[in-house]
Tab-separated table of C-alpha atoms and ligand atoms in Angstrom:
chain	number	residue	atom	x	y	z
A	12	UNK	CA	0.000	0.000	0.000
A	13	UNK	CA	1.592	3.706	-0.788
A	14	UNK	CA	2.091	5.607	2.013
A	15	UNK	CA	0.766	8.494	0.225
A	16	UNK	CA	-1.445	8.593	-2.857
A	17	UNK	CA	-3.179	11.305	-4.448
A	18	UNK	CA	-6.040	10.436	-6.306
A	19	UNK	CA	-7.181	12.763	-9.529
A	20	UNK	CA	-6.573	15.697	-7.816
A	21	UNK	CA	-8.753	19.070	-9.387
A	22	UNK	CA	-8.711	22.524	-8.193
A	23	UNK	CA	-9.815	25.748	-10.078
A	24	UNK	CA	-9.439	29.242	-9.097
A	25	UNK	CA	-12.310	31.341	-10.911
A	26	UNK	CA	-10.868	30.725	-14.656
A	27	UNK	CA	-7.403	29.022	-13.721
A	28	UNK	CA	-7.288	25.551	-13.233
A	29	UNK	CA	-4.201	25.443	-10.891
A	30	UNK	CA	-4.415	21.315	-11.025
A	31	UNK	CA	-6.345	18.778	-13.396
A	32	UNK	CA	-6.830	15.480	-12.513
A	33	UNK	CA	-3.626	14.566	-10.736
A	34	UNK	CA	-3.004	11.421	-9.603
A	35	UNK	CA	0.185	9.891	-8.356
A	36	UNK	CA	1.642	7.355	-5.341
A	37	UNK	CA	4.825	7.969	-2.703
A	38	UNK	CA	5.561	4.666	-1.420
A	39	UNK	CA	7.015	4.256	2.529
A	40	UNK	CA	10.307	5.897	2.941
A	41	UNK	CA	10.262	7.495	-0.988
A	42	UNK	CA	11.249	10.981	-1.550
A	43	UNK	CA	9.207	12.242	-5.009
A	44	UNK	CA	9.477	16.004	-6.137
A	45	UNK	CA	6.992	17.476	-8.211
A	46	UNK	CA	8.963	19.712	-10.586
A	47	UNK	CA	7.481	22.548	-13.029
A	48	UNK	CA	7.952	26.060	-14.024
A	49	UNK	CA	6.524	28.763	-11.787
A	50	UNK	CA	2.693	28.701	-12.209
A	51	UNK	CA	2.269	24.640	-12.991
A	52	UNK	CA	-0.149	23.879	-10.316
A	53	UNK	CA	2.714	22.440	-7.333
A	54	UNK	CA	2.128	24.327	-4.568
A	55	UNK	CA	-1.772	23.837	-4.992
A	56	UNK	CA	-1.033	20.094	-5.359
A	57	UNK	CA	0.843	20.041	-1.989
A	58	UNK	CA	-1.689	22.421	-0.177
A	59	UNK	CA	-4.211	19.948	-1.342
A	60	UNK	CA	-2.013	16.986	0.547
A	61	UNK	CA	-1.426	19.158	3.863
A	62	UNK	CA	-5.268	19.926	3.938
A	63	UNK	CA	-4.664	23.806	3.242
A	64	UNK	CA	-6.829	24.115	-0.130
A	65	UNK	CA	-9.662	21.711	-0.659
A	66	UNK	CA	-10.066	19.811	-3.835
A	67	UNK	CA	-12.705	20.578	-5.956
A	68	UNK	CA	-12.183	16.801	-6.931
A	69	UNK	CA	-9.798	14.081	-5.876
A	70	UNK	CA	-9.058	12.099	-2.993
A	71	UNK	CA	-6.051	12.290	-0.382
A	72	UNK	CA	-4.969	8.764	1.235
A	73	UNK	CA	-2.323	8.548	3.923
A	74	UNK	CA	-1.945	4.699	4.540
A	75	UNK	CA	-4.500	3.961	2.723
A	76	UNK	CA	-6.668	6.518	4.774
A	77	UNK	CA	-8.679	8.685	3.400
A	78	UNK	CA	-8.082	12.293	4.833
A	79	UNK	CA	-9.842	14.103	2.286
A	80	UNK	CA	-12.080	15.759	5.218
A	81	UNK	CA	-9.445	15.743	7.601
A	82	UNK	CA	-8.289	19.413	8.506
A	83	UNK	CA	-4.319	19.738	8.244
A	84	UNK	CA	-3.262	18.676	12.137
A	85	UNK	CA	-5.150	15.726	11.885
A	86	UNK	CA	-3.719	14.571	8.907
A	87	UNK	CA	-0.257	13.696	10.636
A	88	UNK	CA	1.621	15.727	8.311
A	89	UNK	CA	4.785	17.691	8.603
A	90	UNK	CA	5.351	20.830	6.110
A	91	UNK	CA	8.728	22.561	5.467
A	92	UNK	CA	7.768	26.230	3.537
A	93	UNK	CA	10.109	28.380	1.070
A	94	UNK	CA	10.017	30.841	4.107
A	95	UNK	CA	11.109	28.721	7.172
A	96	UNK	CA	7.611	30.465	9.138
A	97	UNK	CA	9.815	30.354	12.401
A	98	UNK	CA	8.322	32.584	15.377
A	99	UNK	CA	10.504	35.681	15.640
A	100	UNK	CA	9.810	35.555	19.377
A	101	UNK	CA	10.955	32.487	20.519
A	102	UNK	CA	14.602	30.656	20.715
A	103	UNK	CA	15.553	27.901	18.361
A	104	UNK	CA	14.395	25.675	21.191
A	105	UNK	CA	11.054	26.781	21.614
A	106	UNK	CA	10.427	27.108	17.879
A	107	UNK	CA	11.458	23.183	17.909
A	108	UNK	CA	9.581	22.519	21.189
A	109	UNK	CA	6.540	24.387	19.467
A	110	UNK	CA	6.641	21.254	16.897
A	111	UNK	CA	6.188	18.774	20.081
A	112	UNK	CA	3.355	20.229	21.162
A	113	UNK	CA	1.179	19.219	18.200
A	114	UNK	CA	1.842	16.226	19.139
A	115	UNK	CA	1.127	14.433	22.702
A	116	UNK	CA	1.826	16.582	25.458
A	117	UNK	CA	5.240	15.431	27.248
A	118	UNK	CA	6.946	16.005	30.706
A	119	UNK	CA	9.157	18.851	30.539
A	120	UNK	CA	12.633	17.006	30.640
A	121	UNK	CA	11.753	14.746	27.886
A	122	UNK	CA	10.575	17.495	25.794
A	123	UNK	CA	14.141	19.161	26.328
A	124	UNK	CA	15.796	15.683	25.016
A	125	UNK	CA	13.356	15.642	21.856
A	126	UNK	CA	14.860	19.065	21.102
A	127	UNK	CA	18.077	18.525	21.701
A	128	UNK	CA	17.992	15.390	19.419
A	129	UNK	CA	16.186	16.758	16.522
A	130	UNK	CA	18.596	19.620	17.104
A	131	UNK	CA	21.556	17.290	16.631
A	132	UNK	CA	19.714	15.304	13.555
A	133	UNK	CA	19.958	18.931	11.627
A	134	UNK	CA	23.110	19.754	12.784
A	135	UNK	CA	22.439	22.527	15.146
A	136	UNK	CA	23.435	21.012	18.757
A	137	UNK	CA	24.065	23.790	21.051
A	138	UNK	CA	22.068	26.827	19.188
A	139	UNK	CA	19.161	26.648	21.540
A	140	UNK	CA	18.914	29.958	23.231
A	141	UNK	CA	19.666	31.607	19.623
A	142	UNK	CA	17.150	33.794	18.426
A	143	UNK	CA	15.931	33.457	15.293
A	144	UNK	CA	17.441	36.592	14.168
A	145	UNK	CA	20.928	35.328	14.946
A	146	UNK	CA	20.804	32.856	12.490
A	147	UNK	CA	21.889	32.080	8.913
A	148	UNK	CA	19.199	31.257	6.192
A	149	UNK	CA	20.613	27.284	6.052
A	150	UNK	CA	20.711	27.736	9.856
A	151	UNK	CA	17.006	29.059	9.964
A	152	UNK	CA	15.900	26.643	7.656
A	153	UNK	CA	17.542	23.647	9.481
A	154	UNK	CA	15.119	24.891	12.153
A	155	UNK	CA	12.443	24.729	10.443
A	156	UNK	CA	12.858	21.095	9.328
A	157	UNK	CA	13.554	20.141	13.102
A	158	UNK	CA	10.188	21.580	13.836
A	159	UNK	CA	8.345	20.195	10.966
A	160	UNK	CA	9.695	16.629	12.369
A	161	UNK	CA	9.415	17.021	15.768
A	162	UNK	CA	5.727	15.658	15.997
A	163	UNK	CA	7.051	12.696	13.480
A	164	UNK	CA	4.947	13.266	10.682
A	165	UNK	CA	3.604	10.679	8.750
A	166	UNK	CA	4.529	12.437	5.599
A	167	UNK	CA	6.633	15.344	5.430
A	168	UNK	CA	5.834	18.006	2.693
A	169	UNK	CA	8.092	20.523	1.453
A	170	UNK	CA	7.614	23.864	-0.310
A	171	UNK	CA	10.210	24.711	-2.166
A	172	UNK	CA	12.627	24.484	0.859
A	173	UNK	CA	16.272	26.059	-0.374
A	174	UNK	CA	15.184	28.235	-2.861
A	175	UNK	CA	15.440	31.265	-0.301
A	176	UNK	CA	19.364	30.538	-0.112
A	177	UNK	CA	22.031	30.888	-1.745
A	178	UNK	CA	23.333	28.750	-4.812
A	179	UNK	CA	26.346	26.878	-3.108
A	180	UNK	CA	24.048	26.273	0.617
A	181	UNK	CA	21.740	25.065	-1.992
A	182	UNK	CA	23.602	22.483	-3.155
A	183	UNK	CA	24.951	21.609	-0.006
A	184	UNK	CA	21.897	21.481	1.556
A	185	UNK	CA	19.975	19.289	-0.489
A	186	UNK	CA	22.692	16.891	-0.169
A	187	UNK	CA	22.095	17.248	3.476
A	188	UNK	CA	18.491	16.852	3.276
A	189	UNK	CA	18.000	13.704	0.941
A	190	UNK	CA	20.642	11.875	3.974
A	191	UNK	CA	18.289	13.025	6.879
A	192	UNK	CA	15.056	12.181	5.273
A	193	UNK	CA	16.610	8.603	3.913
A	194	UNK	CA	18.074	8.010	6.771
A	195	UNK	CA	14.832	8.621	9.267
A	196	UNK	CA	13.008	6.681	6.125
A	197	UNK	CA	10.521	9.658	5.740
A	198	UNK	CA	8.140	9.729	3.242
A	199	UNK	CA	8.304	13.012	1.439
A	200	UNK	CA	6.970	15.455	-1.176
A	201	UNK	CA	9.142	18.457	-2.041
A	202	UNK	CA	8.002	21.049	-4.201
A	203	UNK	CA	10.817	22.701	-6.369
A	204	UNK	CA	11.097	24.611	-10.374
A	205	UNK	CA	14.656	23.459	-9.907
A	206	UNK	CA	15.383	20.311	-11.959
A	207	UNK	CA	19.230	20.044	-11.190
A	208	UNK	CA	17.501	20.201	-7.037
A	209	UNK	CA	14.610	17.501	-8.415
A	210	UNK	CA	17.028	15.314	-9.685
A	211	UNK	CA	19.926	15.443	-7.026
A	212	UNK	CA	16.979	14.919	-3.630
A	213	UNK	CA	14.476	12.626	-5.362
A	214	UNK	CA	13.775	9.157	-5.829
A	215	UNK	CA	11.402	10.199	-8.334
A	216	UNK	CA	10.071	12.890	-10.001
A	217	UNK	CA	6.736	14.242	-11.375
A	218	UNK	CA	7.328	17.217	-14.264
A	219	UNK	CA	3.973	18.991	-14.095
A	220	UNK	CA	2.912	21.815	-16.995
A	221	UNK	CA	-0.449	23.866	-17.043
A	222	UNK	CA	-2.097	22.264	-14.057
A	223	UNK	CA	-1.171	18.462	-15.204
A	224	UNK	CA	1.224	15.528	-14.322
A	225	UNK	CA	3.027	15.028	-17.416
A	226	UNK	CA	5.432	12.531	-15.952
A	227	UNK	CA	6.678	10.600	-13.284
A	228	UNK	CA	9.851	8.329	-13.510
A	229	UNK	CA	13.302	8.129	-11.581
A	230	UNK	CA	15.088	10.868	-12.511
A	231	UNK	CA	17.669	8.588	-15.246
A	232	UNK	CA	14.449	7.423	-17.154
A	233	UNK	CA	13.158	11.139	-16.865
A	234	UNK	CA	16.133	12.351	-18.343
A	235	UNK	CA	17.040	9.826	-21.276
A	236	UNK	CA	13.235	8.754	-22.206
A	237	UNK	CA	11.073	11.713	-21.606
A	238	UNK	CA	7.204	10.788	-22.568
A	239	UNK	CA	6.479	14.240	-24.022
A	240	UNK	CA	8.129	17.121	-25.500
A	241	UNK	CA	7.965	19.148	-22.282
A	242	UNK	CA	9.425	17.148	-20.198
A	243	UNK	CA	12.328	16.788	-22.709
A	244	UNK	CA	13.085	20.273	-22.800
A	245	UNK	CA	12.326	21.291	-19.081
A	246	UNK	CA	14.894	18.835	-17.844
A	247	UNK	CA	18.935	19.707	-19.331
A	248	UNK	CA	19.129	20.829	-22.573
A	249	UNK	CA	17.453	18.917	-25.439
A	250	UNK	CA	17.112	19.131	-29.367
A	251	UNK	CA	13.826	18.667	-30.872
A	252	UNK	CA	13.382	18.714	-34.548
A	253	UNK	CA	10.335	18.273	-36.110
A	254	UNK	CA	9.532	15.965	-38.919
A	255	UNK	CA	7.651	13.432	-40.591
A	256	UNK	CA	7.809	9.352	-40.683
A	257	UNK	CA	8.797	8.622	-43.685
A	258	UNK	CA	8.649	4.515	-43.116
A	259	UNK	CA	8.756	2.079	-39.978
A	260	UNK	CA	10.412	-1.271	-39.710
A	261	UNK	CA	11.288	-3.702	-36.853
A	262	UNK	CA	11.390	-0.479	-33.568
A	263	UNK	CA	13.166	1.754	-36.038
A	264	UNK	CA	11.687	4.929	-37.640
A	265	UNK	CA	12.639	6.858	-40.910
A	266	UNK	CA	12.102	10.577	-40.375
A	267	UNK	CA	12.072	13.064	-42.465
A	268	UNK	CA	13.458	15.955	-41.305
A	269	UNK	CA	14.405	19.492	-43.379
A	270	UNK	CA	14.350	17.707	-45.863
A	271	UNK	CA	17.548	14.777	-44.407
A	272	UNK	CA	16.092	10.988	-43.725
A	273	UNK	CA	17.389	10.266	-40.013
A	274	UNK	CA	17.185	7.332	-38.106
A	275	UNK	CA	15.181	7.457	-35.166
A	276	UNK	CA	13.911	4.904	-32.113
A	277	UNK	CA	10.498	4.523	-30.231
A	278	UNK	CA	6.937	4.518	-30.115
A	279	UNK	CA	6.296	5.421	-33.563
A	280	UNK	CA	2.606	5.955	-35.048
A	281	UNK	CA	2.197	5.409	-38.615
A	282	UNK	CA	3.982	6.894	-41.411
A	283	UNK	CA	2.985	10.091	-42.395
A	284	UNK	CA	2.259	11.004	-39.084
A	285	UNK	CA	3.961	14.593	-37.599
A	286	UNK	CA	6.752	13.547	-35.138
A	287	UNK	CA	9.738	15.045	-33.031
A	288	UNK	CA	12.898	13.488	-33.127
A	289	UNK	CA	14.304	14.490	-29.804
A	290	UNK	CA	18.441	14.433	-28.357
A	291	UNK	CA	20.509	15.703	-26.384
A	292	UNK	CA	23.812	18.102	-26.891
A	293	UNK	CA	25.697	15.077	-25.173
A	294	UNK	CA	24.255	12.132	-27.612
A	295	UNK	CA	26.258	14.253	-30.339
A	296	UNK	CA	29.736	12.850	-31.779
A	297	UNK	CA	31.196	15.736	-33.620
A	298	UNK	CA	34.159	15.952	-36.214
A	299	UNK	CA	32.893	12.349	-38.210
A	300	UNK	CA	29.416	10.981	-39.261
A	301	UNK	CA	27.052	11.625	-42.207
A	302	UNK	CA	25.467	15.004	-41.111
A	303	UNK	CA	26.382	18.709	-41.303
A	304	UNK	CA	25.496	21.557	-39.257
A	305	UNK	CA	26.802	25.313	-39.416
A	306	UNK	CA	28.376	26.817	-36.337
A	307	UNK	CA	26.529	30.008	-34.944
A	308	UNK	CA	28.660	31.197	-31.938
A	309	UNK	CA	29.935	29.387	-29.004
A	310	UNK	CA	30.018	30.133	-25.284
A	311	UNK	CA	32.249	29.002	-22.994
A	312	UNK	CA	30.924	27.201	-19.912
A	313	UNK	CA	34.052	26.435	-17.752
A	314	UNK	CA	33.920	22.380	-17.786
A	315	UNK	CA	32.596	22.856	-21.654
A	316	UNK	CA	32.112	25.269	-24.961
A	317	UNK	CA	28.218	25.283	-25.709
A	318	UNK	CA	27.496	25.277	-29.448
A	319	UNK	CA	24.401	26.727	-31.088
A	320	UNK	CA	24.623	25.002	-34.828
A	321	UNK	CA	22.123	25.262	-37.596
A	322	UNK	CA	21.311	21.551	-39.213
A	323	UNK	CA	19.564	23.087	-42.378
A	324	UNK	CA	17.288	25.442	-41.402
A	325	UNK	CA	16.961	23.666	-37.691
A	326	UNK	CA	18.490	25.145	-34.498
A	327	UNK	CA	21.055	22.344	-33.126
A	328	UNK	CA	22.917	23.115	-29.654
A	329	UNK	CA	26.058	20.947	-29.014
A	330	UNK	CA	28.693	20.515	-26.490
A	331	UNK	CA	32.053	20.435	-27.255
A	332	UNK	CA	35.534	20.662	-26.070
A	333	UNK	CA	36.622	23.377	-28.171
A	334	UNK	CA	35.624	26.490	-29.867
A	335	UNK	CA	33.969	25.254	-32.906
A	336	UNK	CA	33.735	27.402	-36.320
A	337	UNK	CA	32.573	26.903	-39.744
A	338	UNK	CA	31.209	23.522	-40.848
A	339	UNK	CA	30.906	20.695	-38.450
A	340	UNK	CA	30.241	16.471	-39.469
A	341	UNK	CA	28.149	15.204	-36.630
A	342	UNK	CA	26.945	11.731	-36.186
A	343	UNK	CA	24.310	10.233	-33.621
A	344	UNK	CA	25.579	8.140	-30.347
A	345	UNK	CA	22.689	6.296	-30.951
A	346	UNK	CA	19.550	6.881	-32.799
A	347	UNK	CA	17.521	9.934	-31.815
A	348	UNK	CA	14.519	8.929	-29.692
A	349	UNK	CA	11.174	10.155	-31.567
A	350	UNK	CA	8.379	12.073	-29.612
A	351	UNK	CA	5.014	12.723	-30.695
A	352	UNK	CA	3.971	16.189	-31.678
B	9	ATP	P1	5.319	28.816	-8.138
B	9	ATP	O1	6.517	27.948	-8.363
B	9	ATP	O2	5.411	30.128	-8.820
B	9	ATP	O3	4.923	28.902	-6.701
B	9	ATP	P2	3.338	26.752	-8.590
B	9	ATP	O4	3.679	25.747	-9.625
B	9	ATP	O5	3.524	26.362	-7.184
B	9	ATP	O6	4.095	28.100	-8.897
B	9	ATP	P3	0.627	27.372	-7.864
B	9	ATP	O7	1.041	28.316	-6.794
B	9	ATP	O8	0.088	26.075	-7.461
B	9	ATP	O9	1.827	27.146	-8.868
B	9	ATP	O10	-0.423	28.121	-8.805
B	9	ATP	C1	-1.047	27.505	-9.908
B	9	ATP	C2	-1.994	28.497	-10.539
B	9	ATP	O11	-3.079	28.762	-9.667
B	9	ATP	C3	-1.366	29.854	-10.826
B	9	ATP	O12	-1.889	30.336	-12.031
B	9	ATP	C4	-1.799	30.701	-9.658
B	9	ATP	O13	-1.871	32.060	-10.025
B	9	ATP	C5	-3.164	30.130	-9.338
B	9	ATP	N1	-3.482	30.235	-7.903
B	9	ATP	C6	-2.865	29.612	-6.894
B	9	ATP	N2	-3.434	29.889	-5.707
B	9	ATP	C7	-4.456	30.744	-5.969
B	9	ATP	C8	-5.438	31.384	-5.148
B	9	ATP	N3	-5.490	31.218	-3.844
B	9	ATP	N4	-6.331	32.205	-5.789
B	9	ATP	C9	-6.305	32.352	-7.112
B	9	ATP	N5	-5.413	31.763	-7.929
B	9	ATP	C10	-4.497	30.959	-7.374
C-alpha cells in the first residue's frame, strides 16, 4: 500500500485551473518532487495533501486513509515552507519545542531531550537559546525542518525548501536533506522549479505543466526517455526537430526531417504522421558521421564550450571541447529517440 497517494486531484481558481486530474503514489520511505515552471499547479497540489486548499475533486490517502475531510493537524503531516515560518519571538528551542506540542503533550525534561535530538539530527546542537534573528538562512531553515519533524509526521511536505538561499548552501543542503530524510526513512513530497535540485533529492520525479502531471519516472528514465516534449526540454538541454515518418520497420523509424532521412527509435505511429525526433547536446559525436550543421557562436561554460549550430534550417545546440567554427560532421551516439507532436 503507498504511504501516500493522491487520487485525480482538481482545483480551479475562478478561470485558472491550478491542477487537473492529478493522480500519483509515494511509497514508505520514498522521496518524489513534483517539478514545473513557476505557475504549474505544485504548490496547490501540496496544499491539497497538507489539507490547506480543498479539492474541488480528488481524494487524499495517507496509509490507505482517506483524509480528504481531515483538517491539516489531523492529517499527521509535517510541512517545510520556502520561508522557514519560524516565530521571531521564541529561541531555536522553543520554535522546535513548538513542533512537540502538536503532538502528545510530554513532561518537561523529555521534551528538552526531543529538542536537543532533533537539534543534533539537523546539525544545530548547542544553538538553543539563539534567536531566530541570529541565524543564517541554512541555519534558519535547518530549524524549520527540526520543527516540521518534531511531531514525526507521517509524511513530510516541502515547499520549495532552499530556494530562499544561496546557490552553493543550496547544493549543499539538499545533499544534506536527501541523507536526513533517507536516513529517518521519511516519506516526502518536495516542491521545487529546480530540476538540477529535483534530480539530485528525489527518488522520483513528477514534471507537471499547465495544471497536469506530465510525468513521473526516476530521474535517469526522466532524463534519457522523456514521454512528451515538455518534459524533454524542461529537464537539461534537449534538441527537438520536427519531422515526418517517412517509413517504420522492426522499432526503427525513418524521419524526415528538413528535408535529411534520419534514423530514429520509439513509439512510432504510422507513417505520415507529424513527429519530433528528440536528443541531447551530449548524444552528439562531432568531427565524423554523415550530417552537417553550421556553427553560430559558441560560449564558454568552464567544464565545456556550448554550441548553437544550424542543421539546415533547424536550431542544433552541441557541447564540445573546443571552440567550434565553420562547418561541423556530426553523427548520432545512438539513434535519436522520436516524440510525438
Ligand atoms: P510557483 O513555483 O510560482 O509557486 P506553482 O507551480 O507552485 O508556482 P501554484 O502556486 O500552485 O503554482 O499556482 C497555480 C496556478 O493557480 C497559478 O496560475 C496561480 O496564479 C493560481 N493560484 C494559486 N493559488 C491561488 C489562489 N489562492 N487564488 C487564485 N489563484 C491561485
Amino acid at each position: 500500500m503507498a504511504k501516500l497517494e493522491a487520487r485525480g486531484l482538481t482545483k480551479r481558481f475562478g478561470e485558472v485551473v491550478a491542477a487537473q486530474d492529478v493522480s500519483f503514489r509515494v511509497e514508505e520511505g520514498e522521496l518524489l518532487a513534483l517539478l514545473g515552471p513557476s505557475g504549474c499547479g505544485k504548490t496547490t497540489v501540496l496544499r491539497m495533501l497538507a489539507g490547506l486548499t480543498p479539492p474541488d475533486r480528488g481524494r487524499v490517502l495517507i496509509a490507505g486513509e482517506d483524509v480528504t475531510p481531515l483538517p491539516p493537524e489531523a492529517r499527521g503531516v509535517g510541512l517545510v515552507f520556502q520561508n522557514y515560518a519560524l516565530f521571531p519571538h521564541l529561541t531555536v528551542f522553543g520554535n522546535v519545542a513548538y513542533g512537540l506540542r502538536f503532538g502528545r503533550r510530554l513532561p518537561r525534561r523529555e521534551r528538552s531531550r526531543n529538542v536537543r535530538k532533533l537539534l543534533e539530527l539537523v546539525g544545530l546542537s548547542g544553538y538553543e537559546r539563539r534567536r531566530i534573528h541570529e541565524l543564517s538562512q541554512g541555519e534558519a531553515q535547518r530549524v524549520a525542518l527540526a520543527r516540521a519533524l518534531a511531531p514525526q509526521p507521517r509524511v513530510l511536505l516541502l515547499d520549495e525548501p532552499l530556494s530562499a538561499l544561496d546557490a552553493a548552501l543550496r547544493v549543499e543542503l539538499r545533499g544534506e536533506l536527501r541523507e536526513l530524510l533517507k536516513r529517518l526513512s521519511i516519506t516526502a513530497v518536495h516542491v521545487t522549479h529546480d530540476q538540477e535540485e529535483a534530480m539530485a533529492i528525489a527518488d522520483r520525479v513528477g514534471v507537471m505543466r499547465e495544471g497536469r502531471l506530465e510525468q513521473v519516472d526516476r530521474p535517469p528514465e526522466l532524463y534519457e526517455r522523456p514521454r512528451t516534449p515538455f518534459v524533454a526540454s524542461f529537464l537539461g538541454r534537449a534538441n527537438l526537430w520536427p519531422g515526418v515518418i517517412v517509413s517504420l520497420s522492426s522499432g526503427e523509424a525513418l524521419v524526415e526531417v528538413a528535408g535529411v532521412r534520419i534514423p530514429a527509435k520509439g513509439e512510432a505511429p504510422a507513417p505520415g504522421e507529424e513527429v519530433y525526433v528528440f536528443f541531447r547536446p551530449e548524444h552528439v559525436v562531432i568531427g565524423e558521421g554523415p550530417y552537417e550543421a553550421e556553427v553560430r557562436h559558441a560560449e564558454f561554460l568552464g567544464d565545456r564550450w556550448q554550441v548553437h549550430a544550424r542543421f539546415h534550417r533547424l536550431p542544433l545546440l552541441l557541447f564540445a571541447h573546443r571552440a567550434l567554427g565553420g562547418k561541423v560532421q556530426f553523427r548520432f551516439r545512438e539513434p535519436p529517440r522520436l516524440l510525438r507532436r
